[in-house]
Short mmCIF file of N, CA and C and ligand atoms in Angstrom, two decimals:
data_model
loop_
_atom_site.label_atom_id
_atom_site.label_comp_id
_atom_site.label_asym_id
_atom_site.label_seq_id
_atom_site.Cartn_x
_atom_site.Cartn_y
_atom_site.Cartn_z
N UNK A 541 -6.78 15.56 -23.95
CA UNK A 541 -6.10 16.82 -23.41
C UNK A 541 -4.52 16.77 -23.80
N UNK A 542 -4.14 17.88 -24.32
CA UNK A 542 -2.69 17.90 -24.80
C UNK A 542 -1.87 18.42 -23.48
N UNK A 543 -1.05 17.64 -23.05
CA UNK A 543 -0.31 18.02 -21.81
C UNK A 543 1.07 18.61 -22.25
N UNK A 544 1.29 19.87 -21.84
CA UNK A 544 2.53 20.51 -22.08
C UNK A 544 3.26 20.69 -20.76
N UNK A 545 4.27 19.98 -20.54
CA UNK A 545 5.17 20.31 -19.29
C UNK A 545 6.53 19.85 -19.84
N UNK A 546 7.48 20.71 -19.92
CA UNK A 546 8.79 20.49 -20.55
C UNK A 546 9.54 19.59 -19.55
N UNK A 547 10.48 18.83 -20.09
CA UNK A 547 11.25 17.89 -19.20
C UNK A 547 12.00 18.75 -18.23
N UNK A 548 12.53 19.87 -18.64
CA UNK A 548 13.33 20.72 -17.73
C UNK A 548 12.49 21.33 -16.51
N UNK A 549 11.15 21.57 -16.70
CA UNK A 549 10.23 22.05 -15.76
C UNK A 549 9.95 20.99 -14.82
N UNK A 550 9.80 19.75 -15.39
CA UNK A 550 9.44 18.71 -14.42
C UNK A 550 10.65 18.39 -13.57
N UNK A 551 11.90 18.53 -14.16
CA UNK A 551 13.17 18.29 -13.39
C UNK A 551 13.29 19.28 -12.24
N UNK A 552 12.87 20.59 -12.49
CA UNK A 552 12.97 21.60 -11.44
C UNK A 552 12.01 21.26 -10.35
N UNK A 553 10.89 20.57 -10.57
CA UNK A 553 9.93 20.14 -9.58
C UNK A 553 10.57 18.97 -8.83
N UNK A 554 11.40 18.11 -9.47
CA UNK A 554 12.02 17.10 -8.80
C UNK A 554 13.09 17.55 -7.75
N UNK A 555 13.85 18.59 -8.28
CA UNK A 555 14.87 19.22 -7.37
C UNK A 555 14.16 19.85 -6.26
N UNK A 556 13.07 20.46 -6.34
CA UNK A 556 12.36 21.02 -5.26
C UNK A 556 11.88 19.95 -4.25
N UNK A 557 11.35 18.94 -4.77
CA UNK A 557 10.81 17.68 -3.95
C UNK A 557 11.96 17.05 -3.25
N UNK A 558 13.21 17.11 -3.71
CA UNK A 558 14.34 16.58 -3.16
C UNK A 558 14.69 17.20 -1.74
N UNK A 559 14.22 18.58 -1.67
CA UNK A 559 14.51 19.17 -0.34
C UNK A 559 13.77 18.61 0.84
N UNK A 560 12.60 17.81 0.50
CA UNK A 560 11.84 17.27 1.47
C UNK A 560 12.34 15.75 1.99
N UNK A 561 13.43 15.34 1.36
CA UNK A 561 13.94 14.00 1.64
C UNK A 561 14.14 13.72 3.11
N UNK A 562 13.83 12.61 3.60
CA UNK A 562 14.15 12.22 4.94
C UNK A 562 15.26 11.14 4.82
N UNK A 563 16.54 11.41 4.83
CA UNK A 563 17.57 10.44 4.58
C UNK A 563 18.60 10.62 5.61
N UNK A 564 18.39 10.33 6.93
CA UNK A 564 19.45 10.56 8.05
C UNK A 564 20.37 9.52 8.00
N UNK A 565 20.20 8.36 7.20
CA UNK A 565 21.12 7.27 7.29
C UNK A 565 22.12 7.21 6.14
N UNK A 566 21.58 7.44 5.01
CA UNK A 566 22.39 7.40 3.76
C UNK A 566 22.94 8.88 3.53
N UNK A 567 22.14 9.86 3.88
CA UNK A 567 22.65 11.21 3.58
C UNK A 567 22.60 11.39 2.11
N UNK A 568 21.73 10.58 1.31
CA UNK A 568 21.50 10.68 -0.13
C UNK A 568 20.08 11.12 -0.30
N UNK A 569 19.93 12.32 -0.83
CA UNK A 569 18.45 12.88 -0.98
C UNK A 569 18.05 12.90 -2.52
N UNK A 570 16.86 12.38 -2.57
CA UNK A 570 16.33 12.22 -3.98
C UNK A 570 14.92 12.87 -3.98
N UNK A 571 14.70 13.34 -5.08
CA UNK A 571 13.31 14.06 -5.32
C UNK A 571 12.84 13.53 -6.70
N UNK A 572 11.55 13.25 -6.78
CA UNK A 572 10.90 12.82 -8.04
C UNK A 572 9.65 13.65 -8.31
N UNK A 573 9.36 13.96 -9.57
CA UNK A 573 8.16 14.59 -9.97
C UNK A 573 7.55 13.83 -11.12
N UNK A 574 6.31 13.48 -10.89
CA UNK A 574 5.68 12.50 -11.86
C UNK A 574 4.46 13.26 -12.51
N UNK A 575 4.47 13.29 -13.82
CA UNK A 575 3.40 13.96 -14.56
C UNK A 575 2.33 12.91 -14.94
N UNK A 576 1.09 13.08 -14.43
CA UNK A 576 0.05 12.15 -14.88
C UNK A 576 -0.68 12.69 -16.16
N UNK A 577 -1.38 11.85 -16.77
CA UNK A 577 -2.13 12.21 -17.90
C UNK A 577 -3.18 13.29 -17.66
N UNK A 578 -3.63 13.43 -16.45
CA UNK A 578 -4.54 14.43 -15.98
C UNK A 578 -3.94 15.84 -16.06
N UNK A 579 -2.62 15.85 -16.15
CA UNK A 579 -1.92 17.22 -16.12
C UNK A 579 -1.34 17.48 -14.70
N UNK A 580 -1.74 16.71 -13.69
CA UNK A 580 -1.26 16.85 -12.34
C UNK A 580 0.09 16.33 -12.12
N UNK A 581 0.92 17.12 -11.29
CA UNK A 581 2.18 16.64 -11.03
C UNK A 581 2.18 16.18 -9.59
N UNK A 582 2.78 14.89 -9.37
CA UNK A 582 2.85 14.30 -8.04
C UNK A 582 4.34 14.26 -7.61
N UNK A 583 4.63 14.85 -6.49
CA UNK A 583 5.98 14.90 -6.06
C UNK A 583 6.31 13.76 -4.98
N UNK A 584 7.55 13.44 -4.94
CA UNK A 584 7.97 12.41 -4.09
C UNK A 584 9.48 12.68 -3.48
N UNK A 585 9.77 12.07 -2.40
CA UNK A 585 11.05 12.04 -1.95
C UNK A 585 11.38 10.68 -1.21
N UNK A 586 12.64 10.53 -1.02
CA UNK A 586 12.91 9.18 -0.17
C UNK A 586 12.68 9.36 1.20
N UNK A 587 12.24 8.31 1.81
CA UNK A 587 11.95 8.41 3.26
C UNK A 587 12.59 7.13 3.72
N UNK A 588 13.59 7.38 4.67
CA UNK A 588 14.32 6.26 5.22
C UNK A 588 13.75 5.82 6.53
N UNK A 589 14.36 4.74 7.05
CA UNK A 589 13.88 4.05 8.27
C UNK A 589 15.15 3.48 8.99
N UNK A 590 15.15 3.51 10.41
CA UNK A 590 16.28 2.95 11.16
C UNK A 590 16.42 1.54 10.97
N UNK A 591 15.34 0.94 10.55
CA UNK A 591 15.42 -0.53 10.23
C UNK A 591 15.85 -0.81 8.75
N UNK A 592 16.16 0.31 8.04
CA UNK A 592 16.63 0.24 6.69
C UNK A 592 15.56 -0.29 5.66
N UNK A 593 15.22 -1.54 5.67
CA UNK A 593 14.33 -2.09 4.77
C UNK A 593 13.14 -1.36 4.33
N UNK A 594 12.39 -0.79 5.41
CA UNK A 594 11.12 -0.10 5.10
C UNK A 594 11.41 1.16 4.24
N UNK A 595 12.58 1.57 3.99
CA UNK A 595 12.93 2.76 3.23
C UNK A 595 12.18 2.71 1.90
N UNK A 596 11.67 3.84 1.57
CA UNK A 596 10.96 4.04 0.21
C UNK A 596 11.70 5.13 -0.59
N UNK A 597 11.84 4.82 -1.88
CA UNK A 597 12.42 5.72 -2.82
C UNK A 597 11.63 6.93 -3.07
N UNK A 598 12.12 7.95 -3.66
CA UNK A 598 11.36 9.12 -4.11
C UNK A 598 10.39 8.72 -5.25
N UNK A 599 10.78 8.02 -6.16
CA UNK A 599 9.87 7.59 -7.27
C UNK A 599 8.67 6.86 -6.73
N UNK A 600 8.86 5.86 -5.92
CA UNK A 600 7.59 5.21 -5.48
C UNK A 600 6.75 6.06 -4.60
N UNK A 601 7.30 6.85 -3.89
CA UNK A 601 6.51 7.91 -3.05
C UNK A 601 5.54 8.57 -3.99
N UNK A 602 6.14 9.10 -5.10
CA UNK A 602 5.34 9.82 -5.99
C UNK A 602 4.26 9.04 -6.73
N UNK A 603 4.64 7.86 -7.12
CA UNK A 603 3.61 6.97 -7.77
C UNK A 603 2.54 6.49 -6.81
N UNK A 604 2.90 6.30 -5.58
CA UNK A 604 1.81 5.79 -4.54
C UNK A 604 0.82 6.85 -4.20
N UNK A 605 1.36 8.09 -4.16
CA UNK A 605 0.56 9.22 -3.81
C UNK A 605 -0.44 9.42 -5.00
N UNK A 606 0.06 9.31 -6.25
CA UNK A 606 -0.72 9.45 -7.40
C UNK A 606 -1.81 8.40 -7.41
N UNK A 607 -1.41 7.13 -7.30
CA UNK A 607 -2.38 6.05 -7.46
C UNK A 607 -3.47 6.14 -6.38
N UNK A 608 -3.05 6.63 -5.16
CA UNK A 608 -4.11 6.89 -4.12
C UNK A 608 -5.19 7.83 -4.67
N UNK A 609 -4.73 8.81 -5.36
CA UNK A 609 -5.59 9.86 -5.88
C UNK A 609 -6.36 9.42 -7.19
N UNK A 610 -6.27 8.10 -7.39
CA UNK A 610 -7.04 7.45 -8.53
C UNK A 610 -6.48 7.78 -9.87
N UNK A 611 -5.13 8.19 -10.00
CA UNK A 611 -4.43 8.40 -11.31
C UNK A 611 -4.12 7.06 -11.72
N UNK A 612 -4.26 6.69 -12.91
CA UNK A 612 -3.77 5.45 -13.60
C UNK A 612 -2.97 5.61 -14.94
N UNK A 613 -2.91 6.89 -15.30
CA UNK A 613 -2.36 7.22 -16.49
C UNK A 613 -1.20 8.14 -16.29
N UNK A 614 0.01 7.71 -16.84
CA UNK A 614 1.30 8.54 -16.40
C UNK A 614 2.07 8.75 -17.75
N UNK A 615 2.65 9.98 -17.82
CA UNK A 615 3.31 10.45 -19.06
C UNK A 615 4.81 10.34 -18.87
N UNK A 616 5.30 10.90 -17.73
CA UNK A 616 6.80 10.84 -17.48
C UNK A 616 7.16 11.23 -16.04
N UNK A 617 8.31 10.83 -15.61
CA UNK A 617 8.84 11.14 -14.21
C UNK A 617 10.28 11.81 -14.37
N UNK A 618 10.52 12.69 -13.49
CA UNK A 618 11.91 13.39 -13.50
C UNK A 618 12.45 12.92 -12.08
N UNK A 619 13.74 12.68 -12.08
CA UNK A 619 14.52 12.42 -10.83
C UNK A 619 15.76 13.12 -10.62
N UNK A 620 15.91 13.56 -9.39
CA UNK A 620 17.12 14.27 -9.07
C UNK A 620 17.57 13.77 -7.77
N UNK A 621 18.90 13.37 -7.71
CA UNK A 621 19.39 12.81 -6.46
C UNK A 621 20.85 13.21 -6.25
N UNK A 622 21.27 13.26 -5.01
CA UNK A 622 22.71 13.51 -4.66
C UNK A 622 22.91 13.60 -3.20
N UNK A 623 24.13 13.67 -2.85
CA UNK A 623 24.41 13.67 -1.42
C UNK A 623 23.95 15.02 -0.83
N UNK A 624 23.48 14.90 0.51
CA UNK A 624 23.02 16.04 1.22
C UNK A 624 24.17 17.05 1.21
N UNK A 625 23.81 18.39 0.95
CA UNK A 625 24.75 19.40 0.97
C UNK A 625 25.44 19.61 -0.38
N UNK A 626 25.14 18.74 -1.28
CA UNK A 626 25.71 18.88 -2.64
C UNK A 626 24.60 19.00 -3.75
N UNK A 627 24.86 19.47 -4.83
CA UNK A 627 23.85 19.57 -5.85
C UNK A 627 23.56 18.27 -6.38
N UNK A 628 22.34 18.08 -6.92
CA UNK A 628 21.92 16.85 -7.63
C UNK A 628 22.36 16.97 -9.14
N UNK A 629 23.68 16.75 -9.26
CA UNK A 629 24.05 16.87 -10.62
C UNK A 629 24.61 15.65 -11.33
N UNK A 630 24.55 14.59 -10.57
CA UNK A 630 24.90 13.28 -11.23
C UNK A 630 23.73 12.47 -11.62
N UNK A 631 23.79 11.64 -12.58
CA UNK A 631 22.76 10.72 -12.96
C UNK A 631 22.37 9.87 -11.74
N UNK A 632 21.02 9.85 -11.37
CA UNK A 632 20.51 9.03 -10.34
C UNK A 632 19.32 8.16 -10.93
N UNK A 633 19.71 6.97 -11.40
CA UNK A 633 18.81 6.13 -12.10
C UNK A 633 17.92 5.33 -11.11
N UNK A 634 16.63 5.15 -11.33
CA UNK A 634 15.58 4.48 -10.45
C UNK A 634 16.20 3.13 -10.06
N UNK A 635 16.05 2.56 -8.93
CA UNK A 635 16.37 1.20 -8.58
C UNK A 635 15.41 0.23 -9.10
N UNK A 636 15.80 -0.97 -9.02
CA UNK A 636 15.02 -2.04 -9.78
C UNK A 636 13.56 -2.13 -9.29
N UNK A 637 13.36 -1.99 -7.96
CA UNK A 637 12.01 -2.02 -7.34
C UNK A 637 11.21 -0.85 -7.92
N UNK A 638 11.75 0.32 -8.10
CA UNK A 638 10.97 1.43 -8.65
C UNK A 638 10.65 1.24 -10.11
N UNK A 639 11.56 0.60 -10.87
CA UNK A 639 11.31 0.37 -12.33
C UNK A 639 10.16 -0.62 -12.41
N UNK A 640 10.07 -1.66 -11.60
CA UNK A 640 8.99 -2.62 -11.48
C UNK A 640 7.66 -1.98 -11.13
N UNK A 641 7.67 -1.01 -10.29
CA UNK A 641 6.44 -0.22 -9.84
C UNK A 641 5.95 0.44 -11.15
N UNK A 642 6.93 1.20 -11.87
CA UNK A 642 6.52 1.92 -13.11
C UNK A 642 5.94 0.84 -14.13
N UNK A 643 6.54 -0.35 -14.16
CA UNK A 643 6.01 -1.27 -15.14
C UNK A 643 4.55 -1.66 -14.89
N UNK A 644 4.09 -1.48 -13.58
CA UNK A 644 2.72 -1.79 -13.24
C UNK A 644 1.77 -0.91 -13.87
N UNK A 645 2.20 0.28 -14.00
CA UNK A 645 1.28 1.46 -14.45
C UNK A 645 1.56 2.12 -15.80
N UNK A 646 2.70 1.78 -16.30
CA UNK A 646 3.16 2.57 -17.51
C UNK A 646 3.42 1.60 -18.73
N UNK A 647 3.32 2.18 -19.87
CA UNK A 647 3.64 1.56 -21.17
C UNK A 647 5.05 1.61 -21.15
N UNK A 648 5.92 0.56 -21.30
CA UNK A 648 7.37 0.79 -21.33
C UNK A 648 7.86 1.43 -22.52
N UNK A 649 7.11 1.39 -23.58
CA UNK A 649 7.46 1.98 -24.85
C UNK A 649 7.22 3.50 -24.80
N UNK A 650 6.34 4.00 -24.01
CA UNK A 650 5.98 5.39 -24.10
C UNK A 650 6.43 6.24 -22.80
N UNK A 651 6.37 5.52 -21.58
CA UNK A 651 6.59 6.31 -20.35
C UNK A 651 8.19 6.69 -20.38
N UNK A 652 8.38 8.01 -19.98
CA UNK A 652 9.61 8.47 -20.19
C UNK A 652 10.33 8.82 -18.69
N UNK A 653 11.54 8.48 -18.46
CA UNK A 653 12.18 8.74 -17.22
C UNK A 653 13.25 9.78 -17.53
N UNK A 654 13.23 10.93 -16.93
CA UNK A 654 14.08 12.05 -17.13
C UNK A 654 15.00 12.13 -15.93
N UNK A 655 16.28 12.03 -16.11
CA UNK A 655 17.19 12.04 -15.09
C UNK A 655 18.22 13.28 -15.27
N UNK A 656 18.41 13.91 -14.08
CA UNK A 656 19.32 15.06 -14.02
C UNK A 656 20.73 14.56 -14.46
N UNK A 657 21.44 15.26 -15.26
CA UNK A 657 22.82 14.95 -15.60
C UNK A 657 23.58 16.24 -15.75
N UNK A 658 24.15 16.54 -14.74
CA UNK A 658 24.84 17.89 -14.68
C UNK A 658 23.77 18.86 -14.08
N UNK A 659 24.12 20.16 -13.78
CA UNK A 659 23.27 21.05 -13.40
C UNK A 659 22.28 21.57 -14.44
N UNK A 660 22.62 21.62 -15.53
CA UNK A 660 21.86 22.04 -16.71
C UNK A 660 21.38 21.02 -17.61
N UNK A 661 21.90 19.91 -17.58
CA UNK A 661 21.52 18.86 -18.50
C UNK A 661 20.68 17.76 -17.86
N UNK A 662 20.21 16.91 -18.82
CA UNK A 662 19.33 15.77 -18.42
C UNK A 662 19.42 14.82 -19.46
N UNK A 663 19.14 13.50 -19.14
CA UNK A 663 18.98 12.45 -20.09
C UNK A 663 17.57 11.80 -19.97
N UNK A 664 16.96 11.43 -21.05
CA UNK A 664 15.74 10.82 -21.08
C UNK A 664 15.74 9.53 -21.58
N UNK A 665 15.09 8.54 -20.87
CA UNK A 665 15.10 7.12 -21.37
C UNK A 665 13.58 6.67 -21.38
N UNK A 666 13.17 5.83 -22.19
CA UNK A 666 11.83 5.12 -21.91
C UNK A 666 11.98 4.15 -20.87
N UNK A 667 10.95 3.83 -20.22
CA UNK A 667 10.94 2.68 -19.18
C UNK A 667 11.55 1.38 -19.78
N UNK A 668 11.13 1.06 -21.11
CA UNK A 668 11.66 -0.06 -21.67
C UNK A 668 13.16 -0.15 -21.82
N UNK A 669 13.77 0.97 -21.98
CA UNK A 669 15.23 1.07 -22.03
C UNK A 669 15.79 0.76 -20.73
N UNK A 670 15.17 1.27 -19.65
CA UNK A 670 15.75 0.87 -18.30
C UNK A 670 15.23 -0.55 -17.74
N UNK A 671 14.21 -1.04 -18.31
CA UNK A 671 13.78 -2.27 -17.88
C UNK A 671 13.39 -3.14 -18.94
N UNK A 672 14.39 -3.61 -19.76
CA UNK A 672 13.96 -4.39 -20.93
C UNK A 672 13.37 -5.76 -20.56
N UNK A 673 12.42 -6.28 -21.47
CA UNK A 673 11.68 -7.52 -21.10
C UNK A 673 11.10 -7.47 -19.64
N UNK A 674 10.62 -6.37 -19.31
CA UNK A 674 9.99 -6.25 -17.98
C UNK A 674 8.80 -7.12 -17.86
N UNK A 675 8.45 -7.57 -16.62
CA UNK A 675 7.38 -8.46 -16.33
C UNK A 675 6.21 -7.50 -15.89
N UNK A 676 5.06 -7.72 -16.55
CA UNK A 676 3.93 -6.83 -16.27
C UNK A 676 2.60 -7.66 -16.26
N UNK A 677 1.53 -7.06 -16.16
CA UNK A 677 0.21 -7.83 -15.98
C UNK A 677 -0.10 -8.54 -17.15
N UNK A 678 0.44 -8.14 -18.40
CA UNK A 678 0.25 -8.76 -19.68
C UNK A 678 0.85 -10.25 -19.58
N UNK A 679 1.79 -10.43 -18.73
CA UNK A 679 2.31 -11.83 -18.69
C UNK A 679 1.55 -12.76 -18.00
N UNK A 680 0.48 -12.25 -17.35
CA UNK A 680 -0.36 -13.10 -16.52
C UNK A 680 -1.68 -13.57 -17.17
N UNK A 681 -2.01 -13.09 -18.44
CA UNK A 681 -3.08 -13.46 -19.21
C UNK A 681 -2.88 -14.62 -20.05
N1 LIG B 927 16.95 6.38 -3.69
C1 LIG B 927 15.87 6.90 -4.28
O1 LIG B 927 14.97 7.54 -3.57
N2 LIG B 927 15.76 6.82 -5.65
C2 LIG B 927 16.58 6.28 -6.47
O2 LIG B 927 16.37 6.33 -7.73
C3 LIG B 927 17.77 5.69 -5.99
C4 LIG B 927 17.94 5.56 -4.49
C5 LIG B 927 17.16 6.46 -2.30
C6 LIG B 927 16.95 5.28 -1.40
C7 LIG B 927 17.78 5.62 -0.13
O3 LIG B 927 16.95 6.35 0.74
C8 LIG B 927 18.96 6.45 -0.71
O4 LIG B 927 18.48 6.93 -1.95
C9 LIG B 927 20.22 5.72 -0.97
O5 LIG B 927 20.11 4.51 -1.56
#
């Protein structure tokens, strides 16, 4: 199946997902929209915790929802983050843990990470650019 979803459309979904963020401690709200090979889009937001460590990022929320739904093939993810009450206009790059989760399910040469950069702009990276020499299941064989 040929999947047509523009980067700008996926980013718009990420901005909508950001509105669901539960971030009472950092006040930093993040949304993610993950496009699977099936054509479905999975949304995620960051969900914080009073004990801090259990906090989950928007990207992993989206991935874990999708994997639960038996998705294993992913094309791209869009991310938009920023302080509560402000626009998500600055680059919000995925943390190291989220990059490692992407590495589990995605081809680093093909999977694309689209980051909001300004209100109208965005930058697109491959996972391999964000996580060079990443450790994956291939290392264990
Ligand atoms: N956060 C994300 O959800 N995704 C990112 O790409 C960076 C950071 C969240 C985690 C935490 O709730 C808040 O942003 C501040 O670090």
